[in-house]
CSV table of C-alpha atoms in Angstrom, one decimal:
chain,number,residue,atom,x,y,z
A,1,UNK,CA,-0.2,-0.2,0.1
A,2,UNK,CA,1.1,3.4,-1.2
A,3,UNK,CA,0.9,5.8,1.7
A,4,UNK,CA,0.9,9.6,1.4
A,5,UNK,CA,4.1,11.6,2.5
A,6,UNK,CA,4.3,13.5,6.0
A,7,UNK,CA,3.7,16.8,4.7
A,8,UNK,CA,1.0,16.0,2.4
A,9,UNK,CA,-0.7,15.0,5.7
A,10,UNK,CA,0.2,17.3,7.4
A,11,UNK,CA,-1.2,20.1,4.9
A,12,UNK,CA,-4.7,18.8,4.6
A,13,UNK,CA,-5.8,18.8,7.9
A,14,UNK,CA,-9.5,17.7,7.9
A,15,UNK,CA,-11.9,20.6,8.9
A,16,UNK,CA,-14.9,19.9,10.8
A,17,UNK,CA,-18.5,21.8,11.9
A,18,UNK,CA,-21.7,21.0,13.2
A,19,UNK,CA,-25.1,22.0,14.3
A,20,UNK,CA,-25.4,24.6,17.1
A,21,UNK,CA,-26.9,28.4,17.8
A,22,UNK,CA,-24.9,31.1,15.7
A,23,UNK,CA,-22.1,32.6,17.6
A,24,UNK,CA,-22.0,36.1,18.1
A,25,UNK,CA,-18.7,37.0,16.0
A,26,UNK,CA,-20.6,35.1,13.3
A,27,UNK,CA,-23.3,37.4,12.9
A,28,UNK,CA,-21.7,40.7,13.0
A,29,UNK,CA,-20.8,40.5,8.7
A,30,UNK,CA,-24.7,41.9,8.5
A,31,UNK,CA,-23.3,44.7,10.5
A,32,UNK,CA,-21.9,47.6,8.4
A,33,UNK,CA,-18.6,47.3,9.6
A,34,UNK,CA,-18.7,44.5,11.6
A,35,UNK,CA,-15.9,40.9,11.2
A,36,UNK,CA,-16.9,38.7,8.2
A,37,UNK,CA,-16.8,35.3,9.2
A,38,UNK,CA,-15.9,33.0,5.9
A,39,UNK,CA,-17.3,29.0,6.0
A,40,UNK,CA,-14.9,27.3,4.0
A,41,UNK,CA,-13.6,23.4,3.7
A,42,UNK,CA,-9.6,24.0,4.9
A,43,UNK,CA,-9.2,20.7,2.7
A,44,UNK,CA,-9.6,22.3,-0.8
A,45,UNK,CA,-6.9,23.2,-2.5
A,46,UNK,CA,-5.9,25.4,-4.2
A,47,UNK,CA,-9.1,27.6,-3.4
A,48,UNK,CA,-8.6,27.3,0.7
A,49,UNK,CA,-6.1,24.5,2.8
A,50,UNK,CA,-3.9,24.5,5.4
A,51,UNK,CA,-0.4,24.9,4.7
A,52,UNK,CA,2.8,23.1,5.5
A,53,UNK,CA,2.7,25.9,9.1
A,54,UNK,CA,-0.9,24.4,9.8
A,55,UNK,CA,-1.7,28.5,8.2
A,56,UNK,CA,-4.9,28.6,6.2
A,57,UNK,CA,-4.2,29.9,2.7
A,58,UNK,CA,-5.5,29.7,-0.7
A,59,UNK,CA,-6.6,31.3,-3.8
A,60,UNK,CA,-10.0,32.2,-2.4
A,61,UNK,CA,-8.6,33.0,0.9
A,62,UNK,CA,-6.2,35.2,-0.8
A,63,UNK,CA,-9.3,37.0,-2.4
A,64,UNK,CA,-11.3,36.9,1.1
A,65,UNK,CA,-8.2,38.9,2.3
A,66,UNK,CA,-7.9,41.5,0.0
A,67,UNK,CA,-11.7,42.1,-0.3
A,68,UNK,CA,-11.6,42.7,3.6
A,69,UNK,CA,-9.0,45.2,3.5
A,70,UNK,CA,-10.5,47.2,1.1
A,71,UNK,CA,-13.8,47.0,3.3
A,72,UNK,CA,-12.2,48.0,5.9
A,73,UNK,CA,-13.4,44.9,7.8
A,74,UNK,CA,-11.8,41.9,9.9
A,75,UNK,CA,-12.2,38.7,8.2
A,76,UNK,CA,-12.3,34.9,10.3
A,77,UNK,CA,-12.0,31.9,8.4
A,78,UNK,CA,-14.1,28.6,10.0
A,79,UNK,CA,-13.8,25.9,8.7
A,80,UNK,CA,-16.8,23.9,8.3
A,81,UNK,CA,-18.5,20.4,7.5
A,82,UNK,CA,-18.9,21.6,3.6
A,83,UNK,CA,-21.9,18.8,3.5
A,84,UNK,CA,-23.9,21.3,6.2
A,85,UNK,CA,-22.5,24.5,4.5
A,86,UNK,CA,-26.2,26.0,3.7
A,87,UNK,CA,-26.8,25.0,7.3
A,88,UNK,CA,-23.7,26.6,8.8
A,89,UNK,CA,-25.0,29.8,6.7
A,90,UNK,CA,-28.6,30.2,7.6
A,91,UNK,CA,-27.9,30.3,11.1
A,92,UNK,CA,-25.4,32.3,11.1
A,93,UNK,CA,-22.6,31.0,12.5
A,94,UNK,CA,-21.0,31.5,8.6
A,95,UNK,CA,-21.5,35.0,6.8
A,96,UNK,CA,-20.1,33.9,3.8
A,97,UNK,CA,-19.5,30.6,1.6
A,98,UNK,CA,-16.3,31.5,0.0
A,99,UNK,CA,-14.2,28.4,-1.6
A,100,UNK,CA,-14.8,27.0,-4.9
A,101,UNK,CA,-18.7,26.9,-4.5
A,102,UNK,CA,-20.4,26.4,-7.3
A,103,UNK,CA,-23.8,28.3,-8.7
A,104,UNK,CA,-26.5,26.0,-9.1
A,105,UNK,CA,-30.0,26.8,-9.2
A,106,UNK,CA,-30.8,24.2,-6.2
A,107,UNK,CA,-28.3,26.3,-4.1
A,108,UNK,CA,-29.8,29.7,-5.6
A,109,UNK,CA,-33.1,28.8,-3.8
A,110,UNK,CA,-31.5,29.2,-0.2
A,111,UNK,CA,-28.9,31.6,-0.7
A,112,UNK,CA,-27.6,34.9,-2.5
A,113,UNK,CA,-24.7,34.2,-5.0
A,114,UNK,CA,-22.2,37.0,-5.8
A,115,UNK,CA,-21.5,37.6,-9.8
A,116,UNK,CA,-19.7,34.2,-10.9
A,117,UNK,CA,-15.6,34.9,-11.3
A,118,UNK,CA,-14.0,31.5,-12.4
A,119,UNK,CA,-15.1,28.8,-14.2
A,120,UNK,CA,-15.7,24.6,-13.5
A,121,UNK,CA,-16.6,21.5,-14.4
A,122,UNK,CA,-16.3,17.9,-13.1
A,123,UNK,CA,-14.0,15.5,-14.5
A,124,UNK,CA,-12.7,11.9,-14.2
A,125,UNK,CA,-9.2,11.7,-11.8
A,126,UNK,CA,-7.8,8.1,-11.9
A,127,UNK,CA,-4.6,6.5,-10.2
A,128,UNK,CA,-1.3,6.5,-13.1
A,129,UNK,CA,-1.7,4.5,-15.8
A,130,UNK,CA,-5.3,3.1,-15.3
A,131,UNK,CA,-7.1,1.3,-18.1
A,132,UNK,CA,-10.1,3.6,-17.9
A,133,UNK,CA,-10.3,6.0,-20.8
A,134,UNK,CA,-14.2,6.2,-21.2
A,135,UNK,CA,-17.2,7.1,-19.2
A,136,UNK,CA,-18.3,3.4,-20.0
A,137,UNK,CA,-15.3,2.3,-18.8
A,138,UNK,CA,-16.4,3.5,-14.6
A,139,UNK,CA,-18.9,0.6,-15.5
A,140,UNK,CA,-18.8,-2.0,-12.2
A,141,UNK,CA,-16.4,0.6,-10.9
A,142,UNK,CA,-16.0,2.3,-7.4
A,143,UNK,CA,-16.4,6.0,-7.6
A,144,UNK,CA,-15.2,7.9,-5.1
A,145,UNK,CA,-16.4,12.3,-4.6
A,146,UNK,CA,-16.9,14.6,-2.0
A,147,UNK,CA,-20.0,14.6,0.4
A,148,UNK,CA,-22.4,17.9,-0.5
A,149,UNK,CA,-20.2,18.4,-4.0
A,150,UNK,CA,-21.5,19.6,-7.4
A,151,UNK,CA,-19.7,16.4,-8.3
A,152,UNK,CA,-22.2,14.2,-5.9
A,153,UNK,CA,-25.0,16.3,-7.1
A,154,UNK,CA,-24.0,15.5,-11.1
A,155,UNK,CA,-23.8,11.8,-9.8
A,156,UNK,CA,-26.9,11.8,-8.5
A,157,UNK,CA,-29.0,13.2,-11.7
A,158,UNK,CA,-27.9,11.2,-14.3
A,159,UNK,CA,-29.1,8.3,-12.7
A,160,UNK,CA,-28.2,5.6,-15.5
A,161,UNK,CA,-24.6,6.6,-15.4
A,162,UNK,CA,-24.8,6.4,-11.6
A,163,UNK,CA,-26.6,2.7,-12.1
A,164,UNK,CA,-23.6,1.9,-13.9
A,165,UNK,CA,-21.1,2.1,-11.1
A,166,UNK,CA,-21.0,-0.9,-8.4
A,167,UNK,CA,-20.7,1.8,-6.2
A,168,UNK,CA,-19.9,6.0,-4.8
A,169,UNK,CA,-18.4,6.6,-1.9
A,170,UNK,CA,-19.0,9.9,-0.6
A,171,UNK,CA,-15.5,11.7,1.3
A,172,UNK,CA,-15.6,14.8,3.4
A,173,UNK,CA,-13.1,15.9,1.5
A,174,UNK,CA,-11.5,15.6,-2.0
A,175,UNK,CA,-7.9,14.7,-0.7
A,176,UNK,CA,-9.2,11.9,1.3
A,177,UNK,CA,-10.8,10.6,-2.0
A,178,UNK,CA,-7.4,10.7,-3.2
A,179,UNK,CA,-5.8,9.1,-0.6
A,180,UNK,CA,-8.2,6.0,-1.4
A,181,UNK,CA,-7.4,6.3,-4.8
A,182,UNK,CA,-3.9,5.8,-4.3
A,183,UNK,CA,-4.2,2.7,-1.8
A,184,UNK,CA,-6.9,1.2,-4.7
A,185,UNK,CA,-9.6,1.4,-2.5
A,186,UNK,CA,-11.6,3.2,-5.2
A,187,UNK,CA,-11.4,3.7,-8.8
A,188,UNK,CA,-12.2,6.6,-10.2
A,189,UNK,CA,-12.9,10.6,-9.5
A,190,UNK,CA,-15.5,12.5,-10.0
A,191,UNK,CA,-14.3,16.1,-8.8
A,192,UNK,CA,-13.8,19.5,-9.8
A,193,UNK,CA,-11.3,19.9,-12.2
A,194,UNK,CA,-9.7,23.3,-10.8
A,195,UNK,CA,-8.9,21.2,-7.2
A,196,UNK,CA,-8.3,18.1,-8.5
A,197,UNK,CA,-5.5,19.1,-11.5
A,198,UNK,CA,-3.9,20.8,-8.7
A,199,UNK,CA,-3.8,18.2,-5.9
A,200,UNK,CA,-2.4,15.9,-9.0
A,201,UNK,CA,0.1,18.7,-10.3
A,202,UNK,CA,2.0,17.6,-6.7
A,203,UNK,CA,2.0,14.0,-6.9
A,204,UNK,CA,2.5,13.8,-11.0
A,205,UNK,CA,3.5,10.5,-10.7
A,206,UNK,CA,0.1,9.1,-9.2
A,207,UNK,CA,-2.7,10.3,-10.7
A,208,UNK,CA,-4.1,11.1,-14.4
A,209,UNK,CA,-7.1,13.6,-15.4
A,210,UNK,CA,-9.1,12.1,-18.1
A,211,UNK,CA,-11.2,14.8,-19.5
A,212,UNK,CA,-14.7,13.6,-19.2
A,213,UNK,CA,-17.3,15.9,-18.2
A,214,UNK,CA,-20.2,14.9,-15.7
A,215,UNK,CA,-22.6,17.7,-15.8
A,216,UNK,CA,-22.3,20.9,-16.9
A,217,UNK,CA,-19.4,23.7,-17.0
A,218,UNK,CA,-20.8,25.6,-13.7
A,219,UNK,CA,-19.1,28.8,-12.4
A,220,UNK,CA,-17.7,29.4,-8.6
A,221,UNK,CA,-19.2,32.6,-7.1
A,222,UNK,CA,-19.7,33.8,-3.3
A,223,UNK,CA,-22.3,32.7,-1.1
A,224,UNK,CA,-24.4,35.0,1.4
A,225,UNK,CA,-27.6,34.2,3.2
A,226,UNK,CA,-30.7,34.5,1.4
A,227,UNK,CA,-31.4,37.9,3.6
A,228,UNK,CA,-28.1,39.4,3.9
A,229,UNK,CA,-28.3,41.3,0.3
A,230,UNK,CA,-26.7,44.6,2.0
A,231,UNK,CA,-23.4,42.1,2.6
A,232,UNK,CA,-23.6,40.8,-0.7
A,233,UNK,CA,-23.5,43.9,-2.6
A,234,UNK,CA,-20.7,45.6,-0.8
A,235,UNK,CA,-18.2,42.8,-1.8
A,236,UNK,CA,-19.5,42.8,-5.0
A,237,UNK,CA,-18.8,46.0,-5.0
A,238,UNK,CA,-14.8,45.4,-4.3
A,239,UNK,CA,-14.9,42.1,-6.5
A,240,UNK,CA,-15.2,44.5,-9.4
A,241,UNK,CA,-12.8,47.0,-7.6
A,242,UNK,CA,-10.2,43.8,-7.7
A,243,UNK,CA,-11.3,42.5,-11.2
A,244,UNK,CA,-11.0,46.2,-12.9
A,245,UNK,CA,-7.5,47.3,-11.2
A,246,UNK,CA,-6.0,43.7,-12.2
A,247,UNK,CA,-5.9,42.8,-8.2
A,248,UNK,CA,-7.4,39.4,-9.2
A,249,UNK,CA,-5.5,37.9,-12.1
A,250,UNK,CA,-2.6,38.8,-10.3
A,251,UNK,CA,-4.0,37.1,-7.6
A,252,UNK,CA,-5.1,34.2,-10.2
A,253,UNK,CA,-1.1,34.5,-11.7
A,254,UNK,CA,0.0,33.3,-8.4
A,255,UNK,CA,-1.9,29.9,-7.8
A,256,UNK,CA,-2.5,29.5,-11.5
A,257,UNK,CA,0.4,30.9,-13.2
A,258,UNK,CA,-2.3,32.9,-15.4
A,259,UNK,CA,-5.2,35.0,-15.1
A,260,UNK,CA,-8.2,32.0,-15.5
A,261,UNK,CA,-11.0,34.5,-13.8
A,262,UNK,CA,-14.2,36.1,-15.5
């Protein structure tokens, strides 16, 4: 059995969250000038994750920090259970969801979104030299994805595809799924192209991507509570400014080597 390095294990620590009453600190983002609490999956590179010093970092983290500076607000990054993200937002435990959040029609029913700032799609990831080349090759295979993710949603929407799999295993984060893929516990992953390719680039001798889309191309947006139009409008204003003055492009260049924002 092949194991990931100790460094990788230290970098990608599991986030957590549970059901409880809203805290005073996490409700202040609705008030002009209050602290903004950002809910995120801290195991989701390169959008939001922990570095070798256990500090939360990433593309979306850098965007949120810059937005907070421009809004003259403090910002707190709060790891949550991503499968409970809508409950975290609705309860007021977090003020925004800012972590590679796909804009979908189902999610629009429960939250407000910023304008899209990056495109994304769900593709297939396999172990190095895997014989899986097409979606048909997944018949009878065990496929992993992240619980509460767009990948899971897309699998569930395509019942014919889902029924062709031997099993669908839902993980708390994609890092856990990649660990099981490396160790042969699953045959493939349906996951975000951006985070999957980033993780794959760190382990080029272990994984491969198959440009096989599961579902439609989506876009990342920032999620807000349904009634929090004030904060959504504030954040959107500074995001527009960051786009106009090329700050967003510079942050994208740092993480992706080019500007892939919208």
